[in-house]
CSV table of C-alpha atoms in Angstrom, one decimal:
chain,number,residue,atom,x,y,z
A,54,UNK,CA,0.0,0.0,0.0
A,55,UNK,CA,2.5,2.3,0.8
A,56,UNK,CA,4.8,1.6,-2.5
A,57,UNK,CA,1.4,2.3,-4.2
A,58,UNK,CA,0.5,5.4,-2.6
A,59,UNK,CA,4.1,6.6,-3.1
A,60,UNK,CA,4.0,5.8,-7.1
A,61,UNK,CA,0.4,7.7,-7.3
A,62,UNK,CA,2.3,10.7,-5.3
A,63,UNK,CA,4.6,10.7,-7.6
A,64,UNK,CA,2.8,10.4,-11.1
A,65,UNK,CA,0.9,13.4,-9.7
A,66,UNK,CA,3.9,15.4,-8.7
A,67,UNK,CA,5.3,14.4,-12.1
A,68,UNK,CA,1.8,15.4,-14.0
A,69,UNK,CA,1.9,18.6,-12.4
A,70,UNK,CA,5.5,19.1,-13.6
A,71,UNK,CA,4.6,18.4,-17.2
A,72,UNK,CA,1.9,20.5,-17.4
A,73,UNK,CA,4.1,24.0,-16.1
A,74,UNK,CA,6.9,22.8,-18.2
A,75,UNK,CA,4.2,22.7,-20.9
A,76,UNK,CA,2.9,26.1,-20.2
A,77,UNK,CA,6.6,27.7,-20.0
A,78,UNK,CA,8.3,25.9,-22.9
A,79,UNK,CA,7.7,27.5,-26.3
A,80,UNK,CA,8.7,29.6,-29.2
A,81,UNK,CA,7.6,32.8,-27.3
A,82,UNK,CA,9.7,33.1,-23.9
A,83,UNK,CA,7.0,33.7,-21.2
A,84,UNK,CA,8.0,34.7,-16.9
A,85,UNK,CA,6.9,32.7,-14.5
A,86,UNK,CA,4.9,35.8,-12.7
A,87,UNK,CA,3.2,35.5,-15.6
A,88,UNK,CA,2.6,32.4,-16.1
A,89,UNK,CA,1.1,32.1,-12.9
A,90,UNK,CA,-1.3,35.3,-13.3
A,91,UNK,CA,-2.6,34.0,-16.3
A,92,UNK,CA,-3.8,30.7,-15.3
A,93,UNK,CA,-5.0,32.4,-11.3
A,94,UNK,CA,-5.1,35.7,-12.5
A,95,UNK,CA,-7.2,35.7,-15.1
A,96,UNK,CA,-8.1,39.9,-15.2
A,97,UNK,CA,-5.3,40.4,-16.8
A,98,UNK,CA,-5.2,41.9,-20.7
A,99,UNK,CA,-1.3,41.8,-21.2
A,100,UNK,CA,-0.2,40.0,-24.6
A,101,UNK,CA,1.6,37.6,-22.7
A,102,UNK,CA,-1.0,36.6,-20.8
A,103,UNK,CA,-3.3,36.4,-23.8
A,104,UNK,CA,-1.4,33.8,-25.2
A,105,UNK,CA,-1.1,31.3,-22.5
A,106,UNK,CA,-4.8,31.5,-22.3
A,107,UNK,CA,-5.9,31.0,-25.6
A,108,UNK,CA,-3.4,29.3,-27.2
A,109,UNK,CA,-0.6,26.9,-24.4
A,110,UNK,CA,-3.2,26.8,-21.5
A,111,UNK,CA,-5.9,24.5,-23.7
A,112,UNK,CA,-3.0,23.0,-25.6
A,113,UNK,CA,-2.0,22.3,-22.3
A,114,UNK,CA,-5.7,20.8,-21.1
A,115,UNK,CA,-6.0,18.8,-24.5
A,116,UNK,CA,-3.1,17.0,-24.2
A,117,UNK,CA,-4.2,15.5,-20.7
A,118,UNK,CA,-7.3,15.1,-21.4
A,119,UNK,CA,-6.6,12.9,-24.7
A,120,UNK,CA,-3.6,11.1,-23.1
A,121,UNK,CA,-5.6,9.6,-20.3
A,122,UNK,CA,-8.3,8.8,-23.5
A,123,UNK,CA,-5.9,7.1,-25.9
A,124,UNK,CA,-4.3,5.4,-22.7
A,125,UNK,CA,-7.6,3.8,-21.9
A,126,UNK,CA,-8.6,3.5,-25.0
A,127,UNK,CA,-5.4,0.9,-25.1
A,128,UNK,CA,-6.1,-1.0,-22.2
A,129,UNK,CA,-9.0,-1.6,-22.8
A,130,UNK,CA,-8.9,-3.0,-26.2
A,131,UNK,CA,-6.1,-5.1,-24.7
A,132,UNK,CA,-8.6,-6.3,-21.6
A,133,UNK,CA,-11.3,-7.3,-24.7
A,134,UNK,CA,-9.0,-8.8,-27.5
A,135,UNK,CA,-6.9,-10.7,-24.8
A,136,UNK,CA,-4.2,-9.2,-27.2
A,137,UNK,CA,-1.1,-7.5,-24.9
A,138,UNK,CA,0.0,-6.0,-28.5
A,139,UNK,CA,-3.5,-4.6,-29.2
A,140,UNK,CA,-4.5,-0.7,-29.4
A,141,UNK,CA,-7.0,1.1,-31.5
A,142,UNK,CA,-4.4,2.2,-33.4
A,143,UNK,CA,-2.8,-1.3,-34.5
A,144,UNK,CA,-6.1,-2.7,-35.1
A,145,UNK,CA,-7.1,-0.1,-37.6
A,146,UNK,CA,-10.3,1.8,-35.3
A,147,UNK,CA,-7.8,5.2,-35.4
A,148,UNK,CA,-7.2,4.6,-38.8
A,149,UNK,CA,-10.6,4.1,-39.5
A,150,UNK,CA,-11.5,7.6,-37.4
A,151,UNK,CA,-8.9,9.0,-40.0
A,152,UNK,CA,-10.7,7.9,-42.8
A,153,UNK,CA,-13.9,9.6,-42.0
A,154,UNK,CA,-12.3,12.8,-40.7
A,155,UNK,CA,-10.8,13.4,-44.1
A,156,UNK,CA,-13.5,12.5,-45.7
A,157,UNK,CA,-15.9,14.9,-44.3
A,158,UNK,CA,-13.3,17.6,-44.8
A,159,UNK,CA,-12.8,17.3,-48.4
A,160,UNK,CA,-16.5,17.0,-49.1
A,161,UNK,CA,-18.5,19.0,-46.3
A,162,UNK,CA,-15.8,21.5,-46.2
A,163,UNK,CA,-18.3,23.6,-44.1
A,164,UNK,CA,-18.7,20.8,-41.7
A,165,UNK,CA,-17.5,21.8,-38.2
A,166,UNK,CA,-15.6,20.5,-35.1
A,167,UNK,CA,-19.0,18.3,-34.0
A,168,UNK,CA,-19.8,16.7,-37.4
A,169,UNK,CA,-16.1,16.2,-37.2
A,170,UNK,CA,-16.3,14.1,-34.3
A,171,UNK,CA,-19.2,12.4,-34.9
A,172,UNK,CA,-17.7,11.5,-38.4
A,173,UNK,CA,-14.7,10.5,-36.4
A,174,UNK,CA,-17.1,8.1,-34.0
A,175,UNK,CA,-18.6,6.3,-37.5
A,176,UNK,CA,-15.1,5.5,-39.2
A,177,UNK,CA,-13.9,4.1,-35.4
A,178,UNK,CA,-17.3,1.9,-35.7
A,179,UNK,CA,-17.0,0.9,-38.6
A,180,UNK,CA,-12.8,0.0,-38.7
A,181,UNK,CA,-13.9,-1.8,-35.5
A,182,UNK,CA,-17.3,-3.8,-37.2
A,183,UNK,CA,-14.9,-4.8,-40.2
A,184,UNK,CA,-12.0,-6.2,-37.8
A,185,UNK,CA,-14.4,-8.0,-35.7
A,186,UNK,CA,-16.1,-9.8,-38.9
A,187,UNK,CA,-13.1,-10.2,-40.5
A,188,UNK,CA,-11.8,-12.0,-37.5
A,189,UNK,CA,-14.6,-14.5,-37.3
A,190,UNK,CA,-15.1,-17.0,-34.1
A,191,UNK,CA,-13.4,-19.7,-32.7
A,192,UNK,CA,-10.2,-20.4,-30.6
A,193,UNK,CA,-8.2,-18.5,-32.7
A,194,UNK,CA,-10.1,-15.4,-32.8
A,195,UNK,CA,-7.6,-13.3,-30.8
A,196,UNK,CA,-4.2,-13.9,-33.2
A,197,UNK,CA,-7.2,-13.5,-36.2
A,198,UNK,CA,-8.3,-10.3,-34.8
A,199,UNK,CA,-4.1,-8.9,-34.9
A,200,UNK,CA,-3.9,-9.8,-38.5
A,201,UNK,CA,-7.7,-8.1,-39.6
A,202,UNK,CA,-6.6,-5.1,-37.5
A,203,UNK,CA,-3.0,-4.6,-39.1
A,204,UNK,CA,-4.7,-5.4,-43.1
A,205,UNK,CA,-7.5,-2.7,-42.1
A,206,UNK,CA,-5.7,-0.6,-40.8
A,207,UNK,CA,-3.1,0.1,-43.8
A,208,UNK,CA,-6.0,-0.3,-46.0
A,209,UNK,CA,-7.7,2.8,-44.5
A,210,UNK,CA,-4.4,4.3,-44.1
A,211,UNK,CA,-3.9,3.9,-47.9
A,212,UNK,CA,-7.5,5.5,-48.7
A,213,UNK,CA,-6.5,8.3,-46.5
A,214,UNK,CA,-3.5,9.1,-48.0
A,215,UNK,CA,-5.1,8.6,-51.5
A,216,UNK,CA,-7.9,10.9,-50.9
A,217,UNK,CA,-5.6,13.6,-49.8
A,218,UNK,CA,-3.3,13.1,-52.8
A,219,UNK,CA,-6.3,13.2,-55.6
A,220,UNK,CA,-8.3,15.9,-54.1
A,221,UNK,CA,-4.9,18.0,-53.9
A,222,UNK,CA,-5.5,18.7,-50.2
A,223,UNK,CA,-2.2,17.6,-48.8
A,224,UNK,CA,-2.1,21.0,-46.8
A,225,UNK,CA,0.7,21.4,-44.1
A,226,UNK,CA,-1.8,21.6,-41.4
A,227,UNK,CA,-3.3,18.5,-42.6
A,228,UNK,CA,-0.4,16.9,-42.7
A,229,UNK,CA,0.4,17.7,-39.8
A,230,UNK,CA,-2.9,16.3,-38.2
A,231,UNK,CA,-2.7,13.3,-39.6
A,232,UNK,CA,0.8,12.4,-37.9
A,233,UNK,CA,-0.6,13.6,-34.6
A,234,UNK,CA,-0.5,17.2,-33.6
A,235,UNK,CA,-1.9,19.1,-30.3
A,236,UNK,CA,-0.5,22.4,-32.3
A,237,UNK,CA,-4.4,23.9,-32.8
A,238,UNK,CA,-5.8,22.8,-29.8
A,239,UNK,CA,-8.3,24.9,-28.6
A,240,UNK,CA,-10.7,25.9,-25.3
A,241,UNK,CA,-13.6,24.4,-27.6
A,242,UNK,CA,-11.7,21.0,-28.3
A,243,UNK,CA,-11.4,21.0,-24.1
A,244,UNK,CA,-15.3,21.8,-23.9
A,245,UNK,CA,-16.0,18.6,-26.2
A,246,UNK,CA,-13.4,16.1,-24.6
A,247,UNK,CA,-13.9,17.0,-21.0
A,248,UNK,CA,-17.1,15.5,-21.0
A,249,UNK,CA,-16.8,12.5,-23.1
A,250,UNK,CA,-13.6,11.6,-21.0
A,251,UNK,CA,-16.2,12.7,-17.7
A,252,UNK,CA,-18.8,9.8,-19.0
A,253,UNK,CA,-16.7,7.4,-20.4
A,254,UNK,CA,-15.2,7.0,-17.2
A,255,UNK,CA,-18.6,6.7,-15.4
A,256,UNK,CA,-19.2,3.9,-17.6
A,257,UNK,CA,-15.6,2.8,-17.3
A,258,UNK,CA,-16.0,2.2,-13.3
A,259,UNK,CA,-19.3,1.1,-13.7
A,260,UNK,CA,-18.2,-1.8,-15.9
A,261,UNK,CA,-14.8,-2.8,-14.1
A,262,UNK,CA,-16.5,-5.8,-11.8
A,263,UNK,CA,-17.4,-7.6,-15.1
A,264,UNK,CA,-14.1,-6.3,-16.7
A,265,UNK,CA,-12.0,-8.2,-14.1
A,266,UNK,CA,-13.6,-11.6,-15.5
A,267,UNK,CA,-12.2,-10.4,-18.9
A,268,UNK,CA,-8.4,-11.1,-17.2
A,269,UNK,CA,-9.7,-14.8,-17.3
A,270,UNK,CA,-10.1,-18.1,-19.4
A,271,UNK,CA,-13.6,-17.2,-21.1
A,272,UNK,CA,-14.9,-20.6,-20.0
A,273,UNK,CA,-14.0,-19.4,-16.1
A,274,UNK,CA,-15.4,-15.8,-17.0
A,275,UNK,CA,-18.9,-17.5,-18.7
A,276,UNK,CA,-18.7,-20.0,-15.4
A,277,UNK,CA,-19.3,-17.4,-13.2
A,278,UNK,CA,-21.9,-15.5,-14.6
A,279,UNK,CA,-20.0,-13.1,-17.2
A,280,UNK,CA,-21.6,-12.4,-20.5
A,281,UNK,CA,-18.6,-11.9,-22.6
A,282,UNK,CA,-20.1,-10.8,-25.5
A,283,UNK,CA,-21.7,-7.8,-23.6
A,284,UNK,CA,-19.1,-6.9,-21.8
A,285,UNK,CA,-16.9,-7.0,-24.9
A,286,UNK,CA,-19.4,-4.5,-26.7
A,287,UNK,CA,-19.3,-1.9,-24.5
A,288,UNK,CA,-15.7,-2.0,-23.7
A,289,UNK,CA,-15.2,-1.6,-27.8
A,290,UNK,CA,-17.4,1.1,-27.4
A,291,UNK,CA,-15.5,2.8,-25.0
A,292,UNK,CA,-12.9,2.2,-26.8
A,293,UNK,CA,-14.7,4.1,-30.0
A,294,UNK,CA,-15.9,6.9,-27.4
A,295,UNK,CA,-12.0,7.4,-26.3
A,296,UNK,CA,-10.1,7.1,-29.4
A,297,UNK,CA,-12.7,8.4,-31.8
A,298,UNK,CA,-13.0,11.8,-30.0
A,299,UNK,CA,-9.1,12.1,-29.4
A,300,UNK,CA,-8.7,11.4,-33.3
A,301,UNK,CA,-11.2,14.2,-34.4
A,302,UNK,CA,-9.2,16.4,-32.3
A,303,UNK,CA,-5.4,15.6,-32.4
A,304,UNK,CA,-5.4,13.1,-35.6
A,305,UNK,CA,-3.6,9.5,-35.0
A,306,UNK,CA,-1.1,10.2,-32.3
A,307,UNK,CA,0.4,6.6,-32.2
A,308,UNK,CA,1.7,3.9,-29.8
A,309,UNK,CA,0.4,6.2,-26.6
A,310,UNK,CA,-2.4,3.6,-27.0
A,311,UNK,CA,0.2,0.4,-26.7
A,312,UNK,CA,2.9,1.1,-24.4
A,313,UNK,CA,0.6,3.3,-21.6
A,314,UNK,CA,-1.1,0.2,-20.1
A,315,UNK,CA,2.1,-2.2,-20.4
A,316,UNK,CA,4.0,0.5,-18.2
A,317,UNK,CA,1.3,1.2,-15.9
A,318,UNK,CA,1.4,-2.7,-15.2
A,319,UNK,CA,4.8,-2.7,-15.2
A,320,UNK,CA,5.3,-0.3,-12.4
A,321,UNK,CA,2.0,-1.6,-10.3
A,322,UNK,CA,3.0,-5.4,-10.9
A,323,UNK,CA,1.2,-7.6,-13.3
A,324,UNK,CA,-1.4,-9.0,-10.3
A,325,UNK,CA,-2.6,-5.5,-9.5
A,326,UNK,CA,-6.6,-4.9,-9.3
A,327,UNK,CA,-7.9,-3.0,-12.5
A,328,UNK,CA,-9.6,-0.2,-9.5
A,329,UNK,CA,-5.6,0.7,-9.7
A,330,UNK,CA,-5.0,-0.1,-12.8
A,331,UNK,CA,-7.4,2.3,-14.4
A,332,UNK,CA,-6.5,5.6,-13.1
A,333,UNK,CA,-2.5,4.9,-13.1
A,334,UNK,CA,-2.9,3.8,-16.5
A,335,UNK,CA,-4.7,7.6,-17.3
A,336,UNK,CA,-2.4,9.2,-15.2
A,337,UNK,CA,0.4,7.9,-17.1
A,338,UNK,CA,-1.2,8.5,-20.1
A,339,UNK,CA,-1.4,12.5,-19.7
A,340,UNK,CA,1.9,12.5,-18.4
A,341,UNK,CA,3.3,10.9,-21.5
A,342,UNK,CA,1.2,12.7,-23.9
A,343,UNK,CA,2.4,16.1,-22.1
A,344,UNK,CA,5.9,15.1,-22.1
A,345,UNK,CA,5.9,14.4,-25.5
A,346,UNK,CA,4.2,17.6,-26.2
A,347,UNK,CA,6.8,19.5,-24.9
A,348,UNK,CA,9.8,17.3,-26.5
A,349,UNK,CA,8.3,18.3,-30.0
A,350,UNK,CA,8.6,21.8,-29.5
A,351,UNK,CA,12.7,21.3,-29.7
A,352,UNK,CA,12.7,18.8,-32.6
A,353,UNK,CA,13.1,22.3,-35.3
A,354,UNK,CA,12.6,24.9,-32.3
A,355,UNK,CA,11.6,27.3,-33.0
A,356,UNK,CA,8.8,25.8,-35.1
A,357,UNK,CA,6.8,23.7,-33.5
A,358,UNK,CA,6.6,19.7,-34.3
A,359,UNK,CA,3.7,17.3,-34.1
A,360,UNK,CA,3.7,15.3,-31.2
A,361,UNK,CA,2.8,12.3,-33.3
A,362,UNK,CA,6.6,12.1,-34.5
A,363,UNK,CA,8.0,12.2,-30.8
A,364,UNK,CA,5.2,8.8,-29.7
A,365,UNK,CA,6.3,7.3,-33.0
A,366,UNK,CA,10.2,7.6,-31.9
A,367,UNK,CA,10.0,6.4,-28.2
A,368,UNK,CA,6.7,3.4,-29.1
A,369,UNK,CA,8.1,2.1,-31.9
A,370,UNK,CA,11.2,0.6,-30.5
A,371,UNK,CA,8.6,-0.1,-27.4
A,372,UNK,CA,6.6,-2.5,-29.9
A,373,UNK,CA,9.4,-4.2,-31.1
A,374,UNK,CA,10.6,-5.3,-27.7
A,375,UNK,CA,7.1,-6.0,-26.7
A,376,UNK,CA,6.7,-8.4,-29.9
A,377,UNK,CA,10.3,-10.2,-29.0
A,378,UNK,CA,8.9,-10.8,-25.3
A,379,UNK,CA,5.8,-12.3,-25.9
A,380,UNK,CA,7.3,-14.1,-29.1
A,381,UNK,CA,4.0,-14.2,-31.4
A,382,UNK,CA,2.1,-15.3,-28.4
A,383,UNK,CA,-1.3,-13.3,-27.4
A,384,UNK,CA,-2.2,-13.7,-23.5
């Protein structure tokens, strides 16, 4: 208990440190006086403080709020697939959320940031429909539902790309999107995603008695009274709710899906009770997410970076060694 409490101390401590670093660190060299008077102080008209609150204070806010999503989001695809390698974006749902995103904008140009998300929440559905009936039934349904995931997922990928390439609307902020960028973040995007993240985890602690019988052999789980089908459903549901909404908003920001919930075991110790679990693994999430954040802002400083490019340096290599370790195996 006390190793426990100390780790939650200190992924708050360490949360806490991201976000000011996030708030001071940028192209435009901002005090700490006034720093701190813009985000308690908020009477203030000065230029400086102007631009932390409209432009680094919800960048700030939306890369929290869609860590913790896209870090759920992962564990809990991995909790339903029985898949330690699974994450929305491997098995295609983010790249399905893409697919629909770009879609909307190249033909309801006028569309805005809610029929963006809702357009987000059908490509999620329906990446995550094709996968599941791709995959079929049976014994092997978990290694089947790793190989429909990966094939969607560069097929969308590839009708993304393709759209953006024939309709000529490879635009640098698009581009930038689609890699994974918090750049245009907004106090609008917060008002959306706080919410969604607000009621998905209602749901989320509502559901984690019957997702503890996920961690077990489905003919234990069914034993004792678990209808895995159900549960399943509204865990990929959550799963849609998390990574659907963060997609509309930041694009595919990769691999913060896969390597959250392996750390967050990691440090609690792979017995731990998912009432832990759950809010380290979102904790860590943010942190990671903010982290990253503020690493992209050096990569050509004093332009700014997409985050996606500083997930896709540290997760990639964090795949591969989670692929050698389990050797081709799912849980």
């Amino acid at each position: 208990m006390t190793v426990l409490l100390l780790l939650f101390i200190g992924g708050v401590l360490l949360l806490l440190l991201c976000l000011t670093m996030s708030l001071k660190i940028g192209p435009a060299a901002i005090g700490w006086r006034t720093i701190f008077e813009a985000v308690f102080q908020p009477g203030g008209a000065s230029k400086e403080e102007l631009y932390i609150r409209t432009l680094r204070l919800p960048r700030t806010v939306v890369s929290a709020l869609v860590g913790a999503q896209l870090a759920l989001a992962g564990l809990l695809t991995q909790l339903a697939t029985k898949n330690p390698l699974a994450s929305p974006h491997v098995f295609g749902i983010n790249a399905g959320a893409s697919l629909a995103v770009v879609s909307g904008l190249l033909f309801l140009p006028a569309a805005g940031l809610l029929a963006s998300v809702g357009l987000a929440f059908a490509g999620a559905v329906l990446g995550a429909l094709v996968i599941w009936f791709l995959a079929g039934s049976g014994p092997k349904q978990y290694v089947t539902l790793a190989l429909a995931g990966i094939s969607v997922h560069f097929l969308f990928a590839s009708l993304t790309e393709g759209a953006m390439i024939l309709a000529s609307y490879s635009t640098e902020s698009m581009i930038s999107w689609l890699v994974g960028s918090v750049n245009y973040a907004s106090w609008q995007d917060v008002r959306l995603l706080a919410p969604l993240l607000g009621g998905g985890l209602t749901l989320l602690l509502c559901l984690l008695p019957a997702l503890r019988l996920l961690e077990l052999d489905d003919e234990v789980a069914v034993g004792l009274g678990s209808r895995l089908y159900a549960v399943r459903g509204l865990s990929m549901l959550l799963v849609v709710l998390f990574a659907g909404s963060a997609v509309a908003i930041c694009g595919p920001i990769g691999f913060v899906c896969l390597i959250v919930p392996h750390i967050a075991r990691g440090m609690l110790g792979r017995g731990s009770s998912l009432n832990v679990v759950v809010p380290f693994t979102a904790l860590l999430g943010s942190i990671l997410l903010l982290a990253a954040d503020v690493l992209s802002r050096w990569i050509a400083f004093p332009f700014e970076s997409p985050v996606g490019i500083v997930t896709a340096l540290v997760g990639a290599p964090a795949f591969l060694y989670l692929a050698r370790r389990q050797g081709g195996k799912t849980r």
